[in-house]
mmCIF file of C-alpha atoms in Angstrom:
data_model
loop_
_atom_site.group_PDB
_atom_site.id
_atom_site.type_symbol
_atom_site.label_atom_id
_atom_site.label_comp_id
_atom_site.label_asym_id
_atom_site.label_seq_id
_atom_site.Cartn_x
_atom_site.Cartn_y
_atom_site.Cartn_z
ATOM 1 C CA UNK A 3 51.439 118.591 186.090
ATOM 2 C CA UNK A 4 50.035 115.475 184.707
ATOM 3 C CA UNK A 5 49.547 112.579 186.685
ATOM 4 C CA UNK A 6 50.126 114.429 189.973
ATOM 5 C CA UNK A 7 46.932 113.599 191.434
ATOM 6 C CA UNK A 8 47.438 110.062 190.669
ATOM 7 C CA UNK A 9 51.172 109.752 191.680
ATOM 8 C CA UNK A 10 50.209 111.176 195.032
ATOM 9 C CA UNK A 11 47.417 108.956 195.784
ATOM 10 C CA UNK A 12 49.169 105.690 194.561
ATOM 11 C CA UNK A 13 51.725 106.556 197.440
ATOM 12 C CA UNK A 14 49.291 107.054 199.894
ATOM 13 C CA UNK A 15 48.074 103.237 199.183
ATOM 14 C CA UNK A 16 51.620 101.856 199.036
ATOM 15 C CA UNK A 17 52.219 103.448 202.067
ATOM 16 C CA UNK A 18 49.754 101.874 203.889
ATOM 17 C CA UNK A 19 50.938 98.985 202.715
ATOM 18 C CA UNK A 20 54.533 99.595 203.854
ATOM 19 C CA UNK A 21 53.515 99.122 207.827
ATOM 20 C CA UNK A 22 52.711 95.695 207.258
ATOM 21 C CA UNK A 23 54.467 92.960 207.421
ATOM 22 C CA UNK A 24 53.099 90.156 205.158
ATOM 23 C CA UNK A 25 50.142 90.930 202.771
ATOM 24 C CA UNK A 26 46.999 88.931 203.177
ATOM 25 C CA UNK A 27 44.782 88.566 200.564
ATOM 26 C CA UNK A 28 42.397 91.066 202.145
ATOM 27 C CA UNK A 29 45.249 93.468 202.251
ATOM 28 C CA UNK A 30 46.005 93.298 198.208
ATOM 29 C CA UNK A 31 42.290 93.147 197.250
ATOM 30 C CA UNK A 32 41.366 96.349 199.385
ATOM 31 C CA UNK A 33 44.875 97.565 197.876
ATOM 32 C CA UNK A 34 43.738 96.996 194.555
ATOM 33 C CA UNK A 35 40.032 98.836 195.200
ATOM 34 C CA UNK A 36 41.752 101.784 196.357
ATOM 35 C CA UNK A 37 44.515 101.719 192.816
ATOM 36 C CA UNK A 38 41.155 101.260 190.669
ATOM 37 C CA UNK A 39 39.609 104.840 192.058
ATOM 38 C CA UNK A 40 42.525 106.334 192.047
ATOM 39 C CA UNK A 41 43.095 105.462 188.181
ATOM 40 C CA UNK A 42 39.156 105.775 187.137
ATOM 41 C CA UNK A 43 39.070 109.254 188.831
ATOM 42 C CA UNK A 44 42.491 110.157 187.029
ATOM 43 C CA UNK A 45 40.385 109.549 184.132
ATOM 44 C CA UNK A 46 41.990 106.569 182.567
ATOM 45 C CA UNK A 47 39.490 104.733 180.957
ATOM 46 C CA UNK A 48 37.227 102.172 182.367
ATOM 47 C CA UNK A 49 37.627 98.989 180.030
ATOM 48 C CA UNK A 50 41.678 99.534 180.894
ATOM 49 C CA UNK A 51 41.146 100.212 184.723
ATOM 50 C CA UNK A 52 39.476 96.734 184.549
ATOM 51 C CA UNK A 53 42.347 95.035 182.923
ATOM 52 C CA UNK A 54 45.052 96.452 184.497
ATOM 53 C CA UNK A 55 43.302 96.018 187.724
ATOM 54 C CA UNK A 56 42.897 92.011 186.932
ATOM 55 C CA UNK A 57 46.349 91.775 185.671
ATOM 56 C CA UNK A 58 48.110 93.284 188.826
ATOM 57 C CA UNK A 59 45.842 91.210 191.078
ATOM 58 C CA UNK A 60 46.197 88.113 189.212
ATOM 59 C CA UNK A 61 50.502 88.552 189.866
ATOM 60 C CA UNK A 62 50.050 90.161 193.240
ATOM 61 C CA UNK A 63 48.187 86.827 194.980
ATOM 62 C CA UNK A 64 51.105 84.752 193.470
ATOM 63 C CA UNK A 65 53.332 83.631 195.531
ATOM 64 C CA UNK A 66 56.019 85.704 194.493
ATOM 65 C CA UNK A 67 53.962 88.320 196.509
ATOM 66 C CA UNK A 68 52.387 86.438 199.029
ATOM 67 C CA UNK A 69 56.009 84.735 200.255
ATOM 68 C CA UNK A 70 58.153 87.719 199.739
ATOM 69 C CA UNK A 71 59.962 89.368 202.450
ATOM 70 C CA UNK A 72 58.858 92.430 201.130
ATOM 71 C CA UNK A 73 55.442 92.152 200.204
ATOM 72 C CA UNK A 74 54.784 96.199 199.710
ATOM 73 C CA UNK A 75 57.613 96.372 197.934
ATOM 74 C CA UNK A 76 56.676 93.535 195.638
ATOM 75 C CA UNK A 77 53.442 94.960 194.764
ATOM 76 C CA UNK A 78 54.976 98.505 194.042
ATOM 77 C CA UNK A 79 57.284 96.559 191.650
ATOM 78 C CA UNK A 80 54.148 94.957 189.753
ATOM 79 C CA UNK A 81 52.209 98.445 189.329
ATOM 80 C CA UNK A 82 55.105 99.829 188.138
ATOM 81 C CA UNK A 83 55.989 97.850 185.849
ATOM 82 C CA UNK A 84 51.885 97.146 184.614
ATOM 83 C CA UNK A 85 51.625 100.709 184.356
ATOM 84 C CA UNK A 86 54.715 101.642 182.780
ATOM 85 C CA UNK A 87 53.630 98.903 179.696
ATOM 86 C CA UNK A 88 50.119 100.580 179.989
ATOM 87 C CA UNK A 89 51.654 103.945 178.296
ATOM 88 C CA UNK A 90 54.256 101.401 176.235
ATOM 89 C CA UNK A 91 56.927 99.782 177.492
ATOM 90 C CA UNK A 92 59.823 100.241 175.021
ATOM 91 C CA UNK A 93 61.046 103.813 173.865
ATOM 92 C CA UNK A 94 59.349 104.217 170.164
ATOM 93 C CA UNK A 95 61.454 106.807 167.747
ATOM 94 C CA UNK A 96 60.158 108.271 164.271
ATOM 95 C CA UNK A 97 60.379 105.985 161.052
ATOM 96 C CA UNK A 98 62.136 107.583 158.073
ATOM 97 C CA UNK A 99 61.741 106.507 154.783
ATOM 98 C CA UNK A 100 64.312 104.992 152.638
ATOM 99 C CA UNK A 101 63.672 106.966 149.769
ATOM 100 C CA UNK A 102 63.172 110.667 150.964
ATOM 101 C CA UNK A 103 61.404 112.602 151.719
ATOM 102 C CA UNK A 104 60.128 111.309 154.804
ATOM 103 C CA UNK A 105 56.226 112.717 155.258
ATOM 104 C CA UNK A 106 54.956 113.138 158.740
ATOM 105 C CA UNK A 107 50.940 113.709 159.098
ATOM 106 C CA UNK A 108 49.737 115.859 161.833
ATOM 107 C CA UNK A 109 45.971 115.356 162.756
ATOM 108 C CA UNK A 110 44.032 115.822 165.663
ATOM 109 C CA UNK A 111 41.253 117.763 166.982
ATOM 110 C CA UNK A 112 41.119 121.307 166.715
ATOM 111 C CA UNK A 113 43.155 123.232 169.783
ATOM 112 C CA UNK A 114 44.766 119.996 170.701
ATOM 113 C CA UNK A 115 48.511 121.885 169.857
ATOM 114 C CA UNK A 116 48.931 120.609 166.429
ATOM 115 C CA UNK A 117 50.758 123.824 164.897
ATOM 116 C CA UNK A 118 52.991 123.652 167.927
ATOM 117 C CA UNK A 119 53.795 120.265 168.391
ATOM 118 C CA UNK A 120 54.616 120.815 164.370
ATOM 119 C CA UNK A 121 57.093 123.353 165.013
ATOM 120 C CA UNK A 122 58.447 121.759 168.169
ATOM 121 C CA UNK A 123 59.223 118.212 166.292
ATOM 122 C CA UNK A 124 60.723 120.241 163.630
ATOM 123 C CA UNK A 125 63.043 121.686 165.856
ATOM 124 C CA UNK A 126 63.733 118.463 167.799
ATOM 125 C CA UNK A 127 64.503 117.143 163.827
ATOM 126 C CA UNK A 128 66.837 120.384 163.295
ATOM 127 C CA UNK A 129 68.726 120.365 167.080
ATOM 128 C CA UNK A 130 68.868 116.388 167.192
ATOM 129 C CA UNK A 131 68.351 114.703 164.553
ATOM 130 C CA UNK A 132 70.486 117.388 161.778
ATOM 131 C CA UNK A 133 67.452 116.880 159.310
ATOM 132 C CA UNK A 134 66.347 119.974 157.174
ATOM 133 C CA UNK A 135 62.715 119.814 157.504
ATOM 134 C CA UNK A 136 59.823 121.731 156.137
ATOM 135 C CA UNK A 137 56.680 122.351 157.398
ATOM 136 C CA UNK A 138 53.828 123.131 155.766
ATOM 137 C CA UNK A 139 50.558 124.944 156.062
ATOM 138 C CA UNK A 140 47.691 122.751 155.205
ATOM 139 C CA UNK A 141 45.135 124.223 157.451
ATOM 140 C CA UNK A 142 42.971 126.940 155.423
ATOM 141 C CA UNK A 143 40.086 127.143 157.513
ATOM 142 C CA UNK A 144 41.219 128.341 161.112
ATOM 143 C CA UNK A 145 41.873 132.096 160.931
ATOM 144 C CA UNK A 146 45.710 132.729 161.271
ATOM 145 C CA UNK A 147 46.677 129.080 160.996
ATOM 146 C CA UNK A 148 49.261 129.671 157.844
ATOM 147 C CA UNK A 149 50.521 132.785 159.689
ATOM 148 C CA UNK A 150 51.045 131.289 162.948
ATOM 149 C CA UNK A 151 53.069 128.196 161.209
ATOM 150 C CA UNK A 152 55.064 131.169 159.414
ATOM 151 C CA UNK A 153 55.796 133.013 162.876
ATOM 152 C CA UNK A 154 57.018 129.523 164.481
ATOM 153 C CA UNK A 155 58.711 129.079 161.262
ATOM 154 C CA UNK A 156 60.874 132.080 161.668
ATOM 155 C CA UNK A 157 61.257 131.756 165.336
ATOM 156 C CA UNK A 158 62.876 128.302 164.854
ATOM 157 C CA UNK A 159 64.401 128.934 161.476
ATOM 158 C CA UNK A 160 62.361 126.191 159.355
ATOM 159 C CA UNK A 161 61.127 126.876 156.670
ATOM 160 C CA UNK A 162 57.227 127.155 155.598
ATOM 161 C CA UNK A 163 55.346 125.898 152.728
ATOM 162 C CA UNK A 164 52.215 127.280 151.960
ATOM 163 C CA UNK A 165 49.448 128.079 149.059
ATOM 164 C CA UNK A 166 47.512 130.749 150.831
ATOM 165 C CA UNK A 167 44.287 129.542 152.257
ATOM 166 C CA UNK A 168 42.321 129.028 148.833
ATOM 167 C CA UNK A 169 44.235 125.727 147.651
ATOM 168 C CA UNK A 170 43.303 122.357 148.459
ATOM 169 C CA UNK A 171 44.901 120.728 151.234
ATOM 170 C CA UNK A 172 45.551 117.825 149.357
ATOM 171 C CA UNK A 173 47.222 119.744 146.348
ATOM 172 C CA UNK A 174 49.403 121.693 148.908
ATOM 173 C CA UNK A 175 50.667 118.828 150.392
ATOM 174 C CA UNK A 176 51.288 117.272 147.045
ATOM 175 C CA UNK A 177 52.943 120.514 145.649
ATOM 176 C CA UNK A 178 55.300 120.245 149.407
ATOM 177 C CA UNK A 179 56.402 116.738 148.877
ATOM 178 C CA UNK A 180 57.109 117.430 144.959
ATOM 179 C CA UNK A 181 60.275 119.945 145.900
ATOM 180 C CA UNK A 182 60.720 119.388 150.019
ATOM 181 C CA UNK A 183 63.399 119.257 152.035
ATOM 182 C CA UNK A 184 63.408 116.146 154.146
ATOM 183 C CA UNK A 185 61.725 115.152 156.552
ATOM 184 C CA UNK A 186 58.143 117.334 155.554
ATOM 185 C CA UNK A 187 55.646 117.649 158.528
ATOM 186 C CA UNK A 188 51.796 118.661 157.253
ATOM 187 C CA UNK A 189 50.150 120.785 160.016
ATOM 188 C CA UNK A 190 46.456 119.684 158.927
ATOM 189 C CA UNK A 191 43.489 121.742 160.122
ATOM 190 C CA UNK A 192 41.868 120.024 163.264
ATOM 191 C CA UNK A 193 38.925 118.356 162.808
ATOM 192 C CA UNK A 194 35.880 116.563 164.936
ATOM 193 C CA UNK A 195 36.187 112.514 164.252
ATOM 194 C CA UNK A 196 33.375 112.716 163.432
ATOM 195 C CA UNK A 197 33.170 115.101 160.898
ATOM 196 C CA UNK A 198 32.696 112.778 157.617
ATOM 197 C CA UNK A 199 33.949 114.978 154.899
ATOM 198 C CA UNK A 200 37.132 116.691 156.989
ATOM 199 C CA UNK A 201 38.019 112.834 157.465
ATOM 200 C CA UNK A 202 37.866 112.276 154.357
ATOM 201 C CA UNK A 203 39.791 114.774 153.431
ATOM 202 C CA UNK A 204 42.677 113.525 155.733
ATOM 203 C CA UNK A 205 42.407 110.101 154.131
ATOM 204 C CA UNK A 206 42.815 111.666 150.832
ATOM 205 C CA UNK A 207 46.046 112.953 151.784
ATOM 206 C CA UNK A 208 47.450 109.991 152.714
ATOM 207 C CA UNK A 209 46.327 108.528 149.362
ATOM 208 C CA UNK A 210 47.786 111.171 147.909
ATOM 209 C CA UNK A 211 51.897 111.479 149.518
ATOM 210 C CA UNK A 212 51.968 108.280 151.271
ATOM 211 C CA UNK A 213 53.110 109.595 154.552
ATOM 212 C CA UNK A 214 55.827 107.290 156.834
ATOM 213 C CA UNK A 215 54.799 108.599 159.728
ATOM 214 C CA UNK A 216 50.831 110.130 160.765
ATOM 215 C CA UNK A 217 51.022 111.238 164.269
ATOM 216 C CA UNK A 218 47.874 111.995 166.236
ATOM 217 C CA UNK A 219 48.152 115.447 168.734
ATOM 218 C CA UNK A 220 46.165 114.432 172.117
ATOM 219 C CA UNK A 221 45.364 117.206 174.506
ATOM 220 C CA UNK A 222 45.807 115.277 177.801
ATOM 221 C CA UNK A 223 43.464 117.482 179.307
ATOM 222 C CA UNK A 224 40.656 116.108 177.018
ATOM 223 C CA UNK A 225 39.502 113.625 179.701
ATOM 224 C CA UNK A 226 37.711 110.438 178.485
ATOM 225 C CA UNK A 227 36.801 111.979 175.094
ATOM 226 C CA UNK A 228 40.622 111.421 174.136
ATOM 227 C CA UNK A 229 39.620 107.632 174.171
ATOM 228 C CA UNK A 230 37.331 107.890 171.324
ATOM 229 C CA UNK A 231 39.112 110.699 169.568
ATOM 230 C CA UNK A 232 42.388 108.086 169.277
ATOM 231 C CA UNK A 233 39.831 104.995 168.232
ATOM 232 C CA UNK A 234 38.069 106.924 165.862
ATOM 233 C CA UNK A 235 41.113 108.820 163.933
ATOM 234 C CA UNK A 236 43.256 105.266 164.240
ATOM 235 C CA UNK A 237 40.129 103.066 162.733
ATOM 236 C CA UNK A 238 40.086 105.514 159.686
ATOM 237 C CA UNK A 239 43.817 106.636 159.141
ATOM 238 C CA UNK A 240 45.583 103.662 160.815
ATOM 239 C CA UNK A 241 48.188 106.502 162.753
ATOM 240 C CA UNK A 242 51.344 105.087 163.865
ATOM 241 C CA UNK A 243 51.923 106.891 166.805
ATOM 242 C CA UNK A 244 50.731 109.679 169.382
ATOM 243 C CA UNK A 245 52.016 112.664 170.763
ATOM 244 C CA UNK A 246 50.841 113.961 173.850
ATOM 245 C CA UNK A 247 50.212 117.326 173.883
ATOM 246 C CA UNK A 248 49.141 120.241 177.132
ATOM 247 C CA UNK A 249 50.844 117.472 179.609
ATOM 248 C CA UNK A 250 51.556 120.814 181.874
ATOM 249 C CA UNK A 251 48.351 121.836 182.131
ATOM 250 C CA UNK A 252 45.978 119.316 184.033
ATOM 251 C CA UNK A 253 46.835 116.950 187.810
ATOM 252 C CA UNK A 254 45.194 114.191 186.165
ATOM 253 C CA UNK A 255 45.745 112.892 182.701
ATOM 254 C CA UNK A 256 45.044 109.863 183.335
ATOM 255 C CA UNK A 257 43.091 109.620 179.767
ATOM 256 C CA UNK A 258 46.097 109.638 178.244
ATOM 257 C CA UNK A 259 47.528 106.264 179.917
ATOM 258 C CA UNK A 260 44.275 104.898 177.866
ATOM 259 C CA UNK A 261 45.605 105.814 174.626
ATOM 260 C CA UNK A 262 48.530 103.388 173.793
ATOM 261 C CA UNK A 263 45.432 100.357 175.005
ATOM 262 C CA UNK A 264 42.884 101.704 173.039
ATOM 263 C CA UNK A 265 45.210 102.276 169.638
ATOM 264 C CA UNK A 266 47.845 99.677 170.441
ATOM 265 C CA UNK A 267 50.077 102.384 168.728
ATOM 266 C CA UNK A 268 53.204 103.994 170.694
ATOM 267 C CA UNK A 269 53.461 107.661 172.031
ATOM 268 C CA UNK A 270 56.192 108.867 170.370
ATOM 269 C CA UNK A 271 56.141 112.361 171.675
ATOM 270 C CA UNK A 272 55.198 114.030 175.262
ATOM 271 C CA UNK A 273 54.881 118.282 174.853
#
């Protein structure tokens, strides 16, 4: 699982410093060398290792820290608490629109679990939320993309909207939005950020249905690369939130602690 590695060798440090009585500041400075590894080799991102790291040691040579009774404790508290607003501190739910439909963007990279992560939030909408959402097919370049949003489609008993694979994305989603149910979710084709013209494209989607909500898929296993993937897609679309995607499949994942940082935008979704 994600963050495994991590969690594992954060306790090791904390339990070092458990067998001491008071902290000197020798103790929280080699404390805080050991937390930096452990997060740079997690792969969380170097510019917010370096922050964090300064925050945490700036509070833990306090005095709240340096008089407690329970020094190791103390410090557990502050890393806690520093990481837990490192991945954003307050629970962040989807925005609806006042005047439906509601249009949520998918975008991403290609194989990040876009089509997925589209069929499991419109199940979370149908099961939770008791919206009638739509999805629909505006990938028409990967092979199998419409069919594999009409398989989920069936499996979860959402309906699919689609053109075929010879429309424009921008005139599907258009056409979607002109008779959809509400919310609509637009499974857009992945694309490289820095691919010019697929960009483009996305942007001319959103000039085109307005959406509320344009959620970015991150593969957590995508290492440091997720960094620049988030900055990229948020400079040109301005997203307005994240959902973390593969979070099963890698120990470290520590990239993805970078994300809410880098964007400043919430992660609204872990799959």
């Amino acid at each position: 699982m994600a963050f495994e590695s991590l969690g594992d060798k954060l306790q090791g440090v904390f339990k070092k410093l458990r067998g001491k009585g008071k902290l000197n500041e020798k103790d929280i400075k080699d404390a805080m060398r050991e937390i930096k590894l452990a997060l740079l080799e997690a792969d969380v991102n170097f510019k917010v290792v370096k922050e964090f790291v300064n925050i945490v040691s700036e509070k833990a040579l306090g005095q709240e820290i340096m008089e407690s009774l329970t020094p190791a404790q103390q410090l557990v508290k502050i890393v806690n608490e520093e990481l837990t607003q490192m991945i954003g501190g307050e629970v962040s739910r989807l925005e609806f629109s006042q005047k439906p439909p509601t249009v949520i963007m998918m975008c991403g990279l290609q194989g990040a679990g876009k089509t997925t992560a589209t069929g499991k939030l419109a199940l979370n909408l149908t099961k939770k939320m008791n919206k009638r959402p739509l999805m629909v097919a505006c990938d028409v370049y990967r092979p199998a993309a419409i069919k594999q949003l009409e398989v989920l489609g069936k499996q979860i008993q959402v309906p699919v909207f689609s053109m075929g694979a010879d429309v424009n994305p921008v005139t599907i989603a258009k056409e979607a939005v002109a008779h959809a149910n509400d919310p609509v979710i637009l499974d857009t084709a992945g694309r490289l950020h820095i691919d010019e013209q697929l960009m483009d494209e996305l942007a001319n989607i959103k000039a085109e249905v307005n959406p509320t909500e344009i959620l970015l898929v991150v593969d957590a296993m995508t290492g440091q690369d997720a960094v620049n993937v988030a900055k990229s897609f948020n400079d040109q679309l301005n997203i307005t939130g994240v959902i973390l995607s593969k979070l099963d499949g890698d120990t470290r994942g520590g990239a993805a602690l970078s994300v809410k940082q880098v964007t400043g935008k919430p992660i609204k979704y872990a799959s």
